[in-house]
JSON list of C-alpha atoms in Angstrom, two decimals:
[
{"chain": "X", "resi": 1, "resn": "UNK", "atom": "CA", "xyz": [50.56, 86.98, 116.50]},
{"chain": "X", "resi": 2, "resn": "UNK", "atom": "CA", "xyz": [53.68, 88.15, 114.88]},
{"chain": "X", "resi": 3, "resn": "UNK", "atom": "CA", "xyz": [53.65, 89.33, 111.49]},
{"chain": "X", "resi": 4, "resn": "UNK", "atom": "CA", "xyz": [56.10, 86.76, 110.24]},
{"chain": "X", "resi": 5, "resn": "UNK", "atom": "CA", "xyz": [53.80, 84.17, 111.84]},
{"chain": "X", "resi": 6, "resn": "UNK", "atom": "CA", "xyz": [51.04, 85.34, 110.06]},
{"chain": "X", "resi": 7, "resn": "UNK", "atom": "CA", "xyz": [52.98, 85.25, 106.84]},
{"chain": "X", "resi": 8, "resn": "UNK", "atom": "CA", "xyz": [53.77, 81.54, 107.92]},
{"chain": "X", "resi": 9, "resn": "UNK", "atom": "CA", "xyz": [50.15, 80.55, 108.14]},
{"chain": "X", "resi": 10, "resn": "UNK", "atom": "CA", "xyz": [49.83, 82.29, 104.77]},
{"chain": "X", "resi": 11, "resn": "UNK", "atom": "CA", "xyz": [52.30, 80.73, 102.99]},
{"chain": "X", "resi": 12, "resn": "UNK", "atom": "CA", "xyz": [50.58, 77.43, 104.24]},
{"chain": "X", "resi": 13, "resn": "UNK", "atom": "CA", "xyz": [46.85, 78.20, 102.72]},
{"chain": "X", "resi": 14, "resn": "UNK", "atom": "CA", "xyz": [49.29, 79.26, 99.23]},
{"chain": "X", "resi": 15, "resn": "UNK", "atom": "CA", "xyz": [50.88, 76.35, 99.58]},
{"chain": "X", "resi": 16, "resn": "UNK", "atom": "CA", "xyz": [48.15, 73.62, 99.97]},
{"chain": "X", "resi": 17, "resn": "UNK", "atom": "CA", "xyz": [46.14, 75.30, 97.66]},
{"chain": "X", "resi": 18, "resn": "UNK", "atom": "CA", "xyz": [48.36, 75.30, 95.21]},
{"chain": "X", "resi": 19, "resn": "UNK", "atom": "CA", "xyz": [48.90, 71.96, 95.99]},
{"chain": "X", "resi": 20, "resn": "UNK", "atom": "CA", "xyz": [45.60, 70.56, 96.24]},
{"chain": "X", "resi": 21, "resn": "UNK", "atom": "CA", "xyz": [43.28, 72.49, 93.60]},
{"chain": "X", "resi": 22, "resn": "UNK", "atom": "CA", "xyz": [46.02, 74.00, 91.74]},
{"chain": "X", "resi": 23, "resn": "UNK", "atom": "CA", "xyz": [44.72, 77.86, 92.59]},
{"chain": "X", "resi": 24, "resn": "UNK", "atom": "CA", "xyz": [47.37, 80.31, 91.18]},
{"chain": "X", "resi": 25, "resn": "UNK", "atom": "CA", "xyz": [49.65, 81.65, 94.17]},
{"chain": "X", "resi": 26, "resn": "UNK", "atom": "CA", "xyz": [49.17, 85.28, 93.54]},
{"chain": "X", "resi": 27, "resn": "UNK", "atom": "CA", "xyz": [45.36, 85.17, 93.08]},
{"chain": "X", "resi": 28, "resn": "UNK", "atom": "CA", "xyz": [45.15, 83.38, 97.23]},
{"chain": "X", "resi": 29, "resn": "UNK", "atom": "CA", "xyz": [47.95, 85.90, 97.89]},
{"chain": "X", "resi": 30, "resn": "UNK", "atom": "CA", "xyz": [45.71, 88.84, 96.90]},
{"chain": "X", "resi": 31, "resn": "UNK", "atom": "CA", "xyz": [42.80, 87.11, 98.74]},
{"chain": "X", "resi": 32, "resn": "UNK", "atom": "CA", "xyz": [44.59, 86.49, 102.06]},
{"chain": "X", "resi": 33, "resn": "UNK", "atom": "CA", "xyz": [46.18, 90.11, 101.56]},
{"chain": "X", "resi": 34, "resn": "UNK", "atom": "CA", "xyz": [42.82, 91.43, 102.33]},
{"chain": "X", "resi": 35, "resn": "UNK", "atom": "CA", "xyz": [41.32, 88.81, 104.20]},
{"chain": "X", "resi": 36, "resn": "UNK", "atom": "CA", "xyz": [44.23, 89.09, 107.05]},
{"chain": "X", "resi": 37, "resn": "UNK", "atom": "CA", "xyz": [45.27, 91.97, 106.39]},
{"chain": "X", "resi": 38, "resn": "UNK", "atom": "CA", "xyz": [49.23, 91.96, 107.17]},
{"chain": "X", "resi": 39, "resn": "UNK", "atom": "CA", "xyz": [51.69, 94.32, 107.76]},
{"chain": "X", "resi": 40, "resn": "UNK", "atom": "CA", "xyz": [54.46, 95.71, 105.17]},
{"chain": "X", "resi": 41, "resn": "UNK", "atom": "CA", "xyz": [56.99, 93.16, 106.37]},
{"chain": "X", "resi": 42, "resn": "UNK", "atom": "CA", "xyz": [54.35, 90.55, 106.89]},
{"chain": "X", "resi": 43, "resn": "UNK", "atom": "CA", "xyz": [53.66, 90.49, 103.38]},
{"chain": "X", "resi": 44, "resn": "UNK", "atom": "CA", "xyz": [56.87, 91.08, 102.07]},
{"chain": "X", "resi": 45, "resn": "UNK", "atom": "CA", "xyz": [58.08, 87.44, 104.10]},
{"chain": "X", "resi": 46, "resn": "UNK", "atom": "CA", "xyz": [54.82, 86.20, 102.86]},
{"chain": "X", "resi": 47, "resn": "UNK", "atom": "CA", "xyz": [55.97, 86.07, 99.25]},
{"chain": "X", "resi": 48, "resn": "UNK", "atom": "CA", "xyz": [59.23, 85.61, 100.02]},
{"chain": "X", "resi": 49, "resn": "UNK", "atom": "CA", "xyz": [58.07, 81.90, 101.18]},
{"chain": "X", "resi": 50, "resn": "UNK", "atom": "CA", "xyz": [56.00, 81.31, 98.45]},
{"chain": "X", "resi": 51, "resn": "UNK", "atom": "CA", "xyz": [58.09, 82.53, 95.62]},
{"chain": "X", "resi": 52, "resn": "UNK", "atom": "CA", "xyz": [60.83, 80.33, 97.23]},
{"chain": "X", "resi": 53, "resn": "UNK", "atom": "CA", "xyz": [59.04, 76.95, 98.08]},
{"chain": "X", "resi": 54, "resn": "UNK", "atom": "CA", "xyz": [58.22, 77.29, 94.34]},
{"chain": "X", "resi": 55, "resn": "UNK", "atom": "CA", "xyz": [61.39, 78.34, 93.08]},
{"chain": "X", "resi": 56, "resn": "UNK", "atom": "CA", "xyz": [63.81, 76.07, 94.74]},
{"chain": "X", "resi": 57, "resn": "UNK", "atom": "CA", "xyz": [60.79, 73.39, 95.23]},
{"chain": "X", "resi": 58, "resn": "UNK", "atom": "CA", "xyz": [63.35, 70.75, 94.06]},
{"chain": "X", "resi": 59, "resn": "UNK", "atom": "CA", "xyz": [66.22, 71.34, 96.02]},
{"chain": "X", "resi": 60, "resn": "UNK", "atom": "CA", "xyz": [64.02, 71.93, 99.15]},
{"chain": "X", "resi": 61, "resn": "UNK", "atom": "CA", "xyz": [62.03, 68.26, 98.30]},
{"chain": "X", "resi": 62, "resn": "UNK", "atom": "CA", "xyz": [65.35, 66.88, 97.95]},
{"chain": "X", "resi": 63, "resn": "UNK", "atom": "CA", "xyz": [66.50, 67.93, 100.83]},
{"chain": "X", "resi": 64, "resn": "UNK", "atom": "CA", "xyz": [63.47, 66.71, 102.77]},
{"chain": "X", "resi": 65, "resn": "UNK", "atom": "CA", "xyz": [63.69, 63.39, 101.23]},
{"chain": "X", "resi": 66, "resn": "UNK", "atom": "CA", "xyz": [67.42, 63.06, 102.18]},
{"chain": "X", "resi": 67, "resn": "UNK", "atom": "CA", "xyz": [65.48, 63.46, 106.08]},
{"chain": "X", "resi": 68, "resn": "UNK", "atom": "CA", "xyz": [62.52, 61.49, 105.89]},
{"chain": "X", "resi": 69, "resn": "UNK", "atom": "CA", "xyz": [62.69, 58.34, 107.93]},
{"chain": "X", "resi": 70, "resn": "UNK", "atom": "CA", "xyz": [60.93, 55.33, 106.86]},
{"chain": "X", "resi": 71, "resn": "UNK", "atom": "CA", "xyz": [58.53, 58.17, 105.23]},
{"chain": "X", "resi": 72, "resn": "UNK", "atom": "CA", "xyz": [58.37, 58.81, 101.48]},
{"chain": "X", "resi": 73, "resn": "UNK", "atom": "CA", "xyz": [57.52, 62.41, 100.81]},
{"chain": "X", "resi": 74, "resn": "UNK", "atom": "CA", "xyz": [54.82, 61.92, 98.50]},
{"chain": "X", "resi": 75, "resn": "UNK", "atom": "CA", "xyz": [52.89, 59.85, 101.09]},
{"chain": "X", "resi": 76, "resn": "UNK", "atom": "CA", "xyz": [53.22, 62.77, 103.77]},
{"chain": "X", "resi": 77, "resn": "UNK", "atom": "CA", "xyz": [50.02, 64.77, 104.63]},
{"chain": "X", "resi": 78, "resn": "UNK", "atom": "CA", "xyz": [49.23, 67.27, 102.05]},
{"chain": "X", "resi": 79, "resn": "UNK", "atom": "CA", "xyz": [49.21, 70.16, 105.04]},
{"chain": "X", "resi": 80, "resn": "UNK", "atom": "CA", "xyz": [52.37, 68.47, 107.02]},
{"chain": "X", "resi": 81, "resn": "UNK", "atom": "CA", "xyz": [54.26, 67.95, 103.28]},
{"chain": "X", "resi": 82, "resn": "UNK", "atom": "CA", "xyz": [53.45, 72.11, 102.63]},
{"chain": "X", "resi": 83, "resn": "UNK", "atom": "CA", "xyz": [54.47, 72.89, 106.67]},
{"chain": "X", "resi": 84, "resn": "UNK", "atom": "CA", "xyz": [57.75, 71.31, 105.71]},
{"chain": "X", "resi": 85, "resn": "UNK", "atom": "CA", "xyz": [58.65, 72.80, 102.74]},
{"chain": "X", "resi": 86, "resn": "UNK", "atom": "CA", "xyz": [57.98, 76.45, 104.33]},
{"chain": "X", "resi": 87, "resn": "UNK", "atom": "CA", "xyz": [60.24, 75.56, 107.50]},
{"chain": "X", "resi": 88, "resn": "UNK", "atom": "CA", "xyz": [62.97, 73.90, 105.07]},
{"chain": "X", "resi": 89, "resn": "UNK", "atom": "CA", "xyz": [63.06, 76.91, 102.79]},
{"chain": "X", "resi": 90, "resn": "UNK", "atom": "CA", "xyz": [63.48, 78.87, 106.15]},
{"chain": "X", "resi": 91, "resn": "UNK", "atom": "CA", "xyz": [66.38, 76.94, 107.07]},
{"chain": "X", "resi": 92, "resn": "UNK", "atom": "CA", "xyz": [68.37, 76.35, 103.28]},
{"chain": "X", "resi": 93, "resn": "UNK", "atom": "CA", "xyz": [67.68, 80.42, 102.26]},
{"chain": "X", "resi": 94, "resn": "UNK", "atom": "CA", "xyz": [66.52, 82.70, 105.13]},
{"chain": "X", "resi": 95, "resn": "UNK", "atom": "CA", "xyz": [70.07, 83.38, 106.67]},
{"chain": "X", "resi": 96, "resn": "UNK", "atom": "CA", "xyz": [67.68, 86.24, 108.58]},
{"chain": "X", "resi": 97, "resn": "UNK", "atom": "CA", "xyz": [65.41, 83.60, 110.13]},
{"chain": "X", "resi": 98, "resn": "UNK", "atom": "CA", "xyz": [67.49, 81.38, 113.09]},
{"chain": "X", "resi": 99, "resn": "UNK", "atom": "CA", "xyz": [67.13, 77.67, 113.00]},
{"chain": "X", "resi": 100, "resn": "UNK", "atom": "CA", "xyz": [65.76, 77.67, 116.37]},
{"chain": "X", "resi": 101, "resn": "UNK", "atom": "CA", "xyz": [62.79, 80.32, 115.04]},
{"chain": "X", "resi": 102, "resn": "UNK", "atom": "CA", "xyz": [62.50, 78.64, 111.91]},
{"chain": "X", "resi": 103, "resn": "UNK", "atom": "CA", "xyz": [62.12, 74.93, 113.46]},
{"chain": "X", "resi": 104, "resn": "UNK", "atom": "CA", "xyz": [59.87, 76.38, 116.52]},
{"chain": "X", "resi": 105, "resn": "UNK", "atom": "CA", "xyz": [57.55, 77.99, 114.17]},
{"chain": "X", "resi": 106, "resn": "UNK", "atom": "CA", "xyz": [57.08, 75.28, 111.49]},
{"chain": "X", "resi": 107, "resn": "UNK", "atom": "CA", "xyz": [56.40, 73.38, 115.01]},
{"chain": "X", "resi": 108, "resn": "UNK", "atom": "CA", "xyz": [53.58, 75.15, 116.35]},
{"chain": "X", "resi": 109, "resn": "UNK", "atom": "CA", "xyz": [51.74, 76.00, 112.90]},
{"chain": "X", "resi": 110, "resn": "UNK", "atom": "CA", "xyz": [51.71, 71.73, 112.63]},
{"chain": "X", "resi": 111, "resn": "UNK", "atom": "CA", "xyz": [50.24, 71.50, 116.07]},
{"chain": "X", "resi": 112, "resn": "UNK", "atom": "CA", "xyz": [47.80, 74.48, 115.11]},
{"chain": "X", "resi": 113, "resn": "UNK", "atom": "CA", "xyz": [46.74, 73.16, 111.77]},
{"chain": "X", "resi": 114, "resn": "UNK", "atom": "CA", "xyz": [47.52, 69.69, 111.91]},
{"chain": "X", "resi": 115, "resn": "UNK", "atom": "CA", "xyz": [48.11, 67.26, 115.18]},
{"chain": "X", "resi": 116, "resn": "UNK", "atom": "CA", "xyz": [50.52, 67.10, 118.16]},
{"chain": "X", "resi": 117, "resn": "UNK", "atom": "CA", "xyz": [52.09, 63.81, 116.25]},
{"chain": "X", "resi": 118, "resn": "UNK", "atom": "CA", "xyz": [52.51, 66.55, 113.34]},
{"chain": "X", "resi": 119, "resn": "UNK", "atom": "CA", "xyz": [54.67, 68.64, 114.97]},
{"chain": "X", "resi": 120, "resn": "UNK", "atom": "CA", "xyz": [56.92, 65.99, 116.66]},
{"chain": "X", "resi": 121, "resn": "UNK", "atom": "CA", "xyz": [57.33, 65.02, 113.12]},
{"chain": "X", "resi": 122, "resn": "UNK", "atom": "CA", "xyz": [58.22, 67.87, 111.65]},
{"chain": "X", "resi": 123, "resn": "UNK", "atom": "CA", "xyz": [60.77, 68.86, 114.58]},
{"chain": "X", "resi": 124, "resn": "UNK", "atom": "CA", "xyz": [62.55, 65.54, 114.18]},
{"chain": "X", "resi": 125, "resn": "UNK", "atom": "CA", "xyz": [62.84, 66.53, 109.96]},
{"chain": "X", "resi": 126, "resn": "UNK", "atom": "CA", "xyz": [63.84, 69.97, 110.53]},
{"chain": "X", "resi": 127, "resn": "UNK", "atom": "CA", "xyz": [66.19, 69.24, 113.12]},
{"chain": "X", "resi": 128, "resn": "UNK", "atom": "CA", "xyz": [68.04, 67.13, 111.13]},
{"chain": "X", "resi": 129, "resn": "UNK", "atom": "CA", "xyz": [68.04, 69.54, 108.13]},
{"chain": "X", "resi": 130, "resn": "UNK", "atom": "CA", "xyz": [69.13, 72.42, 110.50]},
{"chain": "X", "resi": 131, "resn": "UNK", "atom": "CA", "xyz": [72.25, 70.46, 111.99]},
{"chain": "X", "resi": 132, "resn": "UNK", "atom": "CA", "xyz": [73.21, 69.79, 108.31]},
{"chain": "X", "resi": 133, "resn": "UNK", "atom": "CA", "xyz": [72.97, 72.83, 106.85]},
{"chain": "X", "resi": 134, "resn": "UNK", "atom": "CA", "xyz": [73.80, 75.15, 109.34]},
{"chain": "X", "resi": 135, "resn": "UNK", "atom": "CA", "xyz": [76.67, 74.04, 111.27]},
{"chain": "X", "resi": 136, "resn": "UNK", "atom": "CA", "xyz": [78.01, 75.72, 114.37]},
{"chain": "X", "resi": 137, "resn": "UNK", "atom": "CA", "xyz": [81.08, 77.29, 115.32]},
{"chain": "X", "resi": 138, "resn": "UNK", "atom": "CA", "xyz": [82.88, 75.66, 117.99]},
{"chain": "X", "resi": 139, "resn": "UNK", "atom": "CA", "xyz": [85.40, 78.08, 119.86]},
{"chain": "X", "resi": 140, "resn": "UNK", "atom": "CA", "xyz": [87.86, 77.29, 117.67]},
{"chain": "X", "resi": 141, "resn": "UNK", "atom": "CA", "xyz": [86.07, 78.84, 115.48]},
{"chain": "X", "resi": 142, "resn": "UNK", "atom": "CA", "xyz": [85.41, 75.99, 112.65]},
{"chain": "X", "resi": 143, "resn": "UNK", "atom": "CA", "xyz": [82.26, 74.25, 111.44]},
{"chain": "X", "resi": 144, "resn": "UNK", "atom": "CA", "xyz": [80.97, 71.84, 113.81]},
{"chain": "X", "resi": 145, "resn": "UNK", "atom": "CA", "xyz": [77.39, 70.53, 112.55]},
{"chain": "X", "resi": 146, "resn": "UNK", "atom": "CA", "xyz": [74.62, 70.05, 114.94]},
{"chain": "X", "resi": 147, "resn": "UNK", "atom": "CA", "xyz": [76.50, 71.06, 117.71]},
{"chain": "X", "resi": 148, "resn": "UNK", "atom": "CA", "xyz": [74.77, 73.15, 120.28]}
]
């Protein structure tokens, strides 16, 4: 496992249980810190995630709502709602991370954590986010969004 996979998953048990028992972020970061044990980089993307999921939490929801088909965010899985949110912030604020990584990732933590229908679901979402937000260049060398 990568180390910026391992930050992923993380992220993911700071994120839900922030979410679902309101545990302060730095006090599962220190836990998971020695529990798992990562890497300089691996912990330096780890709160990277977290501090922006929280920080930009409303643009990133936003965002994800503006996606969401037939869905309402609120009514998401807790785990699949947090999964987003991590791959989203990837794809608004991590000009480092590609869209391809970023979508593939978010992907197979769903499948891992969640279910197969999971990580259709959150492909379809961050798809659509990625071809929005990060255009590409055609020859010509202008903006063309979501073409590949």
């Amino acid at each position: 496992m990568t180390q910026r996979r391992l930050a992923r998953e993380c992220a993911l048990e700071v994120l839900y249980r922030l979410e679902l028992v309101g545990d302060e972020p730095e006090d599962t970061i220190q836990e998971l810190l020695v529990r798992k044990n990562p890497s300089d980089e691996g912990e330096t993307h780890l709160r990277r995630i977290v501090a922006t999921v929280q920080t930009r939490r409303r643009e990133i929801d936003l965002t994800l709502r503006r996606h969401l088909r037939r869905w309402r965010l609120e009514r998401l899985k807790m785990l699949d709602r947090s999964i987003l949110r991590i791959g989203c912030a990837e794809l608004l604020f991590f000009d480092d991370v590609p869209p391809k990584v970023a979508i593939n990732e978010a992907v197979d933590i769903a499948k891992k954590f969640s279910d197969d229908d999971s990580g259709r679901f959150v492909n379809g979402v961050l798809d659509g986010i990625s071809r929005e937000c990060r255009p590409v260049k055609t020859e010509e060398g202008k903006n063309e969004p979501g073409a590949e």
